[in-house]
């Protein structure tokens, strides 16, 4: 197997290269988060026929930096009655969970920080980390709103992981691999080979397209719930729970929650990209393909999914707790199971 | 089962429909403007900052009476005919009353426009200027003056003198009448200076 | 379909502690400074106690110290979202007491500005209701349209929100040239946006799921609590003072009184209350169009205003249809230029009293929506 990490090729395996491999995603997360915050502000403004931030830099592109500076300057308050250790630890736990998931994301054919065989498994494992952080922060805040938000969040993250996992498993059935690099590589050769369109295969794969398409949508919806975005943002449901689990946070700790939310958005977008949208492969076959273009396509596709998340957020109203559970258990799970079984059946018949 | 599927489809379909609507708005021209750089035109009758034209004011106190929040204080003194400093009022006639004190507390003002409607000489007006916010309330307390405090005191004194003279003349006339044997009501001496200033 | 998810309060067989939460006065969706003391069992609301008075300005006592024209700016500040509608009953009461004949044109201007303001009010009501449900975008679409309504009212009266435009026996100023065209433009805009909001928000399945069958207010309860306006009509009771006790020139217009019919959910739930507002906007548009048609071109608007307002000793109660419900002013005069007593019967205050009754047994997130569907303005609740 050829190398999947250009830094190893470049520098060999030593301390510095390890630091470089680790810090590259971190730098990416920080830059991406700033871009995503700006995108959220601007897309919401465009949807609402506003201008959005315009004062900081040309067209307000420095707004996220200004916001980070503002948050850094703010007073860092820890409530008197809060459980201090947990309260201070929670934002970093959440951010760690989000950041750790970047380890297996294949940015390009030449760069995946850790090319492990059970990449998808790993993402689901560390993805649940955020639930721990949320419940830590919500409980330690000693605030009723925070507690309610944390309780809602945990039940939500846990129940939405199941349809998401089933959706991913269906693709794993087709690929018979959990290595995200491998999954990406299988989809090479134009957008028609992406798993959202049934993956590579002969004309008989058209029977699978409805199922894979449904699974992609199901995974996308479930990922919205996992990242606590609208219409599933009931843990921080602004109108009822003030700010949910991060009501009591301020300053840099709030900024960590903020970063973690956007980092999580990218993680789920990357998973959607990798398993359904062809990962780093070019949509036009060998045209514009290659290691550098791979990174470009991957980030472009992921940012498109992030844009979809933002677009949905500014369109739809919010669900209620029981409806959220209803959708998770009674709508998404059965449909994803049906699709899963159908795809397994097709792959058994070797149609794909 | 069919209602279940219909429900799921309706949820998906209406969400997509909503997204189509918002996507249409994404490329429309924005309706907001860059405020301090561009501004909306206010209508001519906009009720914003109160401004007084002292050359028109007659200290009639109609505005102070009409004001529901008592943010206007007016004091005036009649012009003594012997005053060497005479002025022509904005309406073309000689000024009858000196405005010795006109104070407006715009921090109190509720911008109802009742003073503007009450003013007989169009002296007090709401303008289109709405950017006059300040850091302390004192800078919203507007004092209008055309006379220095010394001048105002002078005007008060002049009027008092004039009134004294008038009263003295009247008293003399009354005395004269009394000596001529006509009954006259008992009258007070000359009025004090502080009573002379009219409200 | 019409299964109402109102949890039995003995729902929980588990031995659980109930939690008391203070919602407000600094909560993002209490529509001002209302404080709700909520007792929840998990997510289910078991008790709601509204606490008022954070915005109390002693309006009624204050009015006793003011002359009659000076009271009008204060009345604006009661329900600041629909100030035009507020001024009307007060001015009407004084006109009745003074026996002042109001010119024809003035009546039509009053109808038009009141209906324009009703549109603005309902836009805010639907918009904030959507925002309570989590949809932020319709809110700004409505605010964009409301701006053009506000612009007309600003050009008429000089102020954007607190108009002080009504006078006893007339108006403060005549209409400006081009008023008709502006109004027709606004009506067109409102219709277009309403069509869009219908798809974007009202008929969105998530929104229906959130609001239908929630906070059901039965007609009996609504009448017992003296609810009025869209809250009462949402429960299916056809009662509108503009139709049932026509004041001014409302008897000359052809318009319907929309009531909740339960297209989705049951009659009297949040969705139907909200839908009544959407339908009323259409009716207001119709009234504006007819009034513009019927309004006499010539007429003295400002001339009939008496210089001194000194009504004879007596008392008067006038009620009109505010966008939020029935607004009444009970005016007692003692022969001077100041009222002896001015009692306001505000619709928001009365409608708010029904909250504890209709929100028990629903979820905590529903409570916010129920509060939003009642459409209160704290300036009028506390006065």
Short mmCIF file of C-alpha atoms in Angstrom, two decimals, chain A residues 47-50 144-145 147-148 152 230-231 238-242 313-323, chain C residues 5 7 20-23 27-29 43 132-134 136-137 140-141 144 204 206 209-210 214 363-366:
data_model
loop_
_atom_site.label_atom_id
_atom_site.label_comp_id
_atom_site.label_asym_id
_atom_site.label_seq_id
_atom_site.Cartn_x
_atom_site.Cartn_y
_atom_site.Cartn_z
CA UNK A 47 -31.07 34.48 3.21
CA UNK A 48 -32.66 37.23 5.25
CA UNK A 49 -31.88 39.93 2.70
CA UNK A 50 -29.47 41.64 5.02
CA UNK A 144 -31.58 24.38 35.71
CA UNK A 145 -31.57 25.44 32.09
CA UNK A 147 -29.13 20.75 33.23
CA UNK A 148 -32.21 20.40 31.07
CA UNK A 152 -31.81 16.63 26.24
CA UNK A 230 -31.31 23.45 13.97
CA UNK A 231 -33.89 21.92 13.52
CA UNK A 238 -32.65 29.49 22.39
CA UNK A 239 -36.31 30.28 22.90
CA UNK A 240 -36.94 27.87 25.74
CA UNK A 241 -33.62 27.09 27.43
CA UNK A 242 -31.90 30.48 27.01
CA UNK A 313 -30.58 26.18 10.12
CA UNK A 314 -31.90 29.47 8.78
CA UNK A 315 -34.95 27.91 7.18
CA UNK A 316 -36.61 25.51 9.54
CA UNK A 317 -38.23 25.79 12.95
CA UNK A 318 -37.15 23.64 15.86
CA UNK A 319 -38.49 20.27 16.96
CA UNK A 320 -39.75 19.42 20.40
CA UNK A 321 -38.02 16.86 22.58
CA UNK A 322 -40.56 14.09 22.14
CA UNK A 323 -40.86 14.74 18.41
CA UNK C 5 -50.85 15.27 23.43
CA UNK C 7 -50.02 14.68 29.35
CA UNK C 20 -39.36 25.11 39.75
CA UNK C 21 -37.93 27.28 37.02
CA UNK C 22 -38.12 31.00 36.71
CA UNK C 23 -38.74 31.88 33.10
CA UNK C 27 -35.53 35.29 29.16
CA UNK C 28 -35.22 35.51 25.38
CA UNK C 29 -38.79 34.58 24.63
CA UNK C 43 -40.18 18.30 30.67
CA UNK C 132 -40.33 31.08 19.38
CA UNK C 133 -40.60 27.94 17.30
CA UNK C 134 -37.03 28.48 16.13
CA UNK C 136 -35.71 33.15 12.51
CA UNK C 137 -35.95 33.98 8.85
CA UNK C 140 -36.93 39.27 9.27
CA UNK C 141 -39.07 38.93 6.17
CA UNK C 144 -38.76 44.06 6.08
CA UNK C 204 -44.14 23.58 7.31
CA UNK C 206 -42.26 20.85 11.71
CA UNK C 209 -46.14 19.41 14.56
CA UNK C 210 -44.97 21.96 17.06
CA UNK C 214 -50.87 22.41 21.57
CA UNK C 363 -44.14 20.28 27.54
CA UNK C 364 -41.86 23.09 28.55
CA UNK C 365 -41.08 23.98 24.94
CA UNK C 366 -44.84 24.22 24.31
#
